[in-house]
Amino acid sequence: MNTSAIKQQLHNYLDVADSKKLKAIYTMVEEDIMVSSTDYSSAFKAELDNRVNRYLNGDKMVTPDQMHKKLKAVRNKRK
């Protein structure tokens, strides 16, 4: 079974598992969850909120393809 299938099976199981089993599973992975969770600063969160609001209000955005072209041009100038 590949990783994607395992994840899907676990997601499905977690939806129907009883609380005793959920607590047991959580106990096994709790430390990993705490280590892998990212804590963003309030300044970073505010900047993300600002960007989302600008996007939602119709500000001009750059597509990934446009950004790739711009970055490629900058790199070529540095050579």
PDB file of C-alpha atoms in Angstrom:
ATOM      1  CA  MET A   1       0.000   0.000   0.000  1.00  0.00           C
ATOM      2  CA  ASN A   2       1.473   3.374  -0.974  1.00  0.00           C
ATOM      3  CA  THR A   3       1.681   6.410   1.297  1.00  0.00           C
ATOM      4  CA  SER A   4      -1.271   8.146  -0.305  1.00  0.00           C
ATOM      5  CA  ALA A   5      -3.509   5.131   0.245  1.00  0.00           C
ATOM      6  CA  ILE A   6      -2.343   4.802   3.853  1.00  0.00           C
ATOM      7  CA  LYS A   7      -3.140   8.463   4.525  1.00  0.00           C
ATOM      8  CA  GLN A   8      -6.588   8.059   3.018  1.00  0.00           C
ATOM      9  CA  GLN A   9      -7.270   4.931   5.087  1.00  0.00           C
ATOM     10  CA  LEU A  10      -6.173   6.730   8.258  1.00  0.00           C
ATOM     11  CA  HIS A  11      -8.319   9.781   7.479  1.00  0.00           C
ATOM     12  CA  ASN A  12     -11.316   7.530   6.947  1.00  0.00           C
ATOM     13  CA  TYR A  13     -10.634   5.593  10.147  1.00  0.00           C
ATOM     14  CA  LEU A  14     -10.201   8.715  12.279  1.00  0.00           C
ATOM     15  CA  ASP A  15     -13.662   9.852  11.249  1.00  0.00           C
ATOM     16  CA  VAL A  16     -15.265   6.759  12.785  1.00  0.00           C
ATOM     17  CA  ALA A  17     -12.853   5.731  15.575  1.00  0.00           C
ATOM     18  CA  ASP A  18     -14.058   5.828  19.170  1.00  0.00           C
ATOM     19  CA  SER A  19     -12.526   8.287  21.625  1.00  0.00           C
ATOM     20  CA  LYS A  20     -10.378   5.650  23.371  1.00  0.00           C
ATOM     21  CA  LYS A  21      -8.646   4.714  20.115  1.00  0.00           C
ATOM     22  CA  LEU A  22      -8.295   8.361  19.064  1.00  0.00           C
ATOM     23  CA  LYS A  23      -6.597   9.172  22.373  1.00  0.00           C
ATOM     24  CA  ALA A  24      -4.247   6.196  21.966  1.00  0.00           C
ATOM     25  CA  ILE A  25      -3.297   7.211  18.416  1.00  0.00           C
ATOM     26  CA  TYR A  26      -2.827  10.823  19.495  1.00  0.00           C
ATOM     27  CA  THR A  27      -0.577   9.761  22.373  1.00  0.00           C
ATOM     28  CA  MET A  28       1.654   7.880  19.916  1.00  0.00           C
ATOM     29  CA  VAL A  29       2.107  10.896  17.621  1.00  0.00           C
ATOM     30  CA  GLU A  30       1.648  13.820  20.028  1.00  0.00           C
ATOM     31  CA  GLU A  31       5.342  14.690  20.225  1.00  0.00           C
ATOM     32  CA  ASP A  32       5.704  14.628  16.437  1.00  0.00           C
ATOM     33  CA  ILE A  33       2.670  16.884  16.096  1.00  0.00           C
ATOM     34  CA  MET A  34       4.124  19.408  18.529  1.00  0.00           C
ATOM     35  CA  VAL A  35       7.504  19.411  16.783  1.00  0.00           C
ATOM     36  CA  SER A  36       6.050  19.726  13.292  1.00  0.00           C
ATOM     37  CA  SER A  37       3.523  22.455  14.063  1.00  0.00           C
ATOM     38  CA  THR A  38       4.648  25.860  12.901  1.00  0.00           C
ATOM     39  CA  ASP A  39       4.201  28.886  15.108  1.00  0.00           C
ATOM     40  CA  TYR A  40       4.041  32.046  13.016  1.00  0.00           C
ATOM     41  CA  SER A  41       4.753  35.458  14.477  1.00  0.00           C
ATOM     42  CA  SER A  42       1.934  37.972  14.711  1.00  0.00           C
ATOM     43  CA  ALA A  43       3.786  40.209  12.226  1.00  0.00           C
ATOM     44  CA  PHE A  44       3.950  37.378   9.684  1.00  0.00           C
ATOM     45  CA  LYS A  45       0.251  36.565  10.171  1.00  0.00           C
ATOM     46  CA  ALA A  46      -0.629  40.249   9.725  1.00  0.00           C
ATOM     47  CA  GLU A  47       1.343  40.369   6.475  1.00  0.00           C
ATOM     48  CA  LEU A  48      -0.461  37.281   5.170  1.00  0.00           C
ATOM     49  CA  ASP A  49      -3.823  38.809   6.110  1.00  0.00           C
ATOM     50  CA  ASN A  50      -2.811  42.026   4.340  1.00  0.00           C
ATOM     51  CA  ARG A  51      -1.906  40.137   1.161  1.00  0.00           C
ATOM     52  CA  VAL A  52      -5.160  38.164   1.189  1.00  0.00           C
ATOM     53  CA  ASN A  53      -7.173  41.348   1.664  1.00  0.00           C
ATOM     54  CA  ARG A  54      -5.355  43.068  -1.202  1.00  0.00           C
ATOM     55  CA  TYR A  55      -6.074  40.062  -3.423  1.00  0.00           C
ATOM     56  CA  LEU A  56      -9.746  39.978  -2.416  1.00  0.00           C
ATOM     57  CA  ASN A  57     -10.045  43.713  -3.127  1.00  0.00           C
ATOM     58  CA  GLY A  58      -8.823  43.215  -6.689  1.00  0.00           C
ATOM     59  CA  ASP A  59      -5.189  44.329  -6.482  1.00  0.00           C
ATOM     60  CA  LYS A  60      -3.036  43.201  -9.371  1.00  0.00           C
ATOM     61  CA  MET A  61      -1.396  39.816  -8.808  1.00  0.00           C
ATOM     62  CA  VAL A  62       1.431  38.053 -10.606  1.00  0.00           C
ATOM     63  CA  THR A  63       0.917  34.520 -11.882  1.00  0.00           C
ATOM     64  CA  PRO A  64       3.536  31.873 -11.080  1.00  0.00           C
ATOM     65  CA  ASP A  65       4.558  31.843 -14.753  1.00  0.00           C
ATOM     66  CA  GLN A  66       5.026  35.631 -14.773  1.00  0.00           C
ATOM     67  CA  MET A  67       7.092  35.451 -11.578  1.00  0.00           C
ATOM     68  CA  HIS A  68       9.230  32.683 -13.035  1.00  0.00           C
ATOM     69  CA  LYS A  69       9.973  34.841 -16.079  1.00  0.00           C
ATOM     70  CA  LYS A  70      10.833  37.859 -13.908  1.00  0.00           C
ATOM     71  CA  LEU A  71      13.160  35.806 -11.704  1.00  0.00           C
ATOM     72  CA  LYS A  72      14.828  34.262 -14.743  1.00  0.00           C
ATOM     73  CA  ALA A  73      15.447  37.745 -16.172  1.00  0.00           C
ATOM     74  CA  VAL A  74      16.997  38.924 -12.902  1.00  0.00           C
ATOM     75  CA  ARG A  75      19.251  35.854 -12.741  1.00  0.00           C
ATOM     76  CA  ASN A  76      20.370  36.370 -16.331  1.00  0.00           C
ATOM     77  CA  LYS A  77      21.314  39.995 -15.574  1.00  0.00           C
ATOM     78  CA  ARG A  78      23.530  38.851 -12.673  1.00  0.00           C
ATOM     79  CA  LYS A  79      25.590  36.517 -14.884  1.00  0.00           C
TER      80      LYS A  79
END
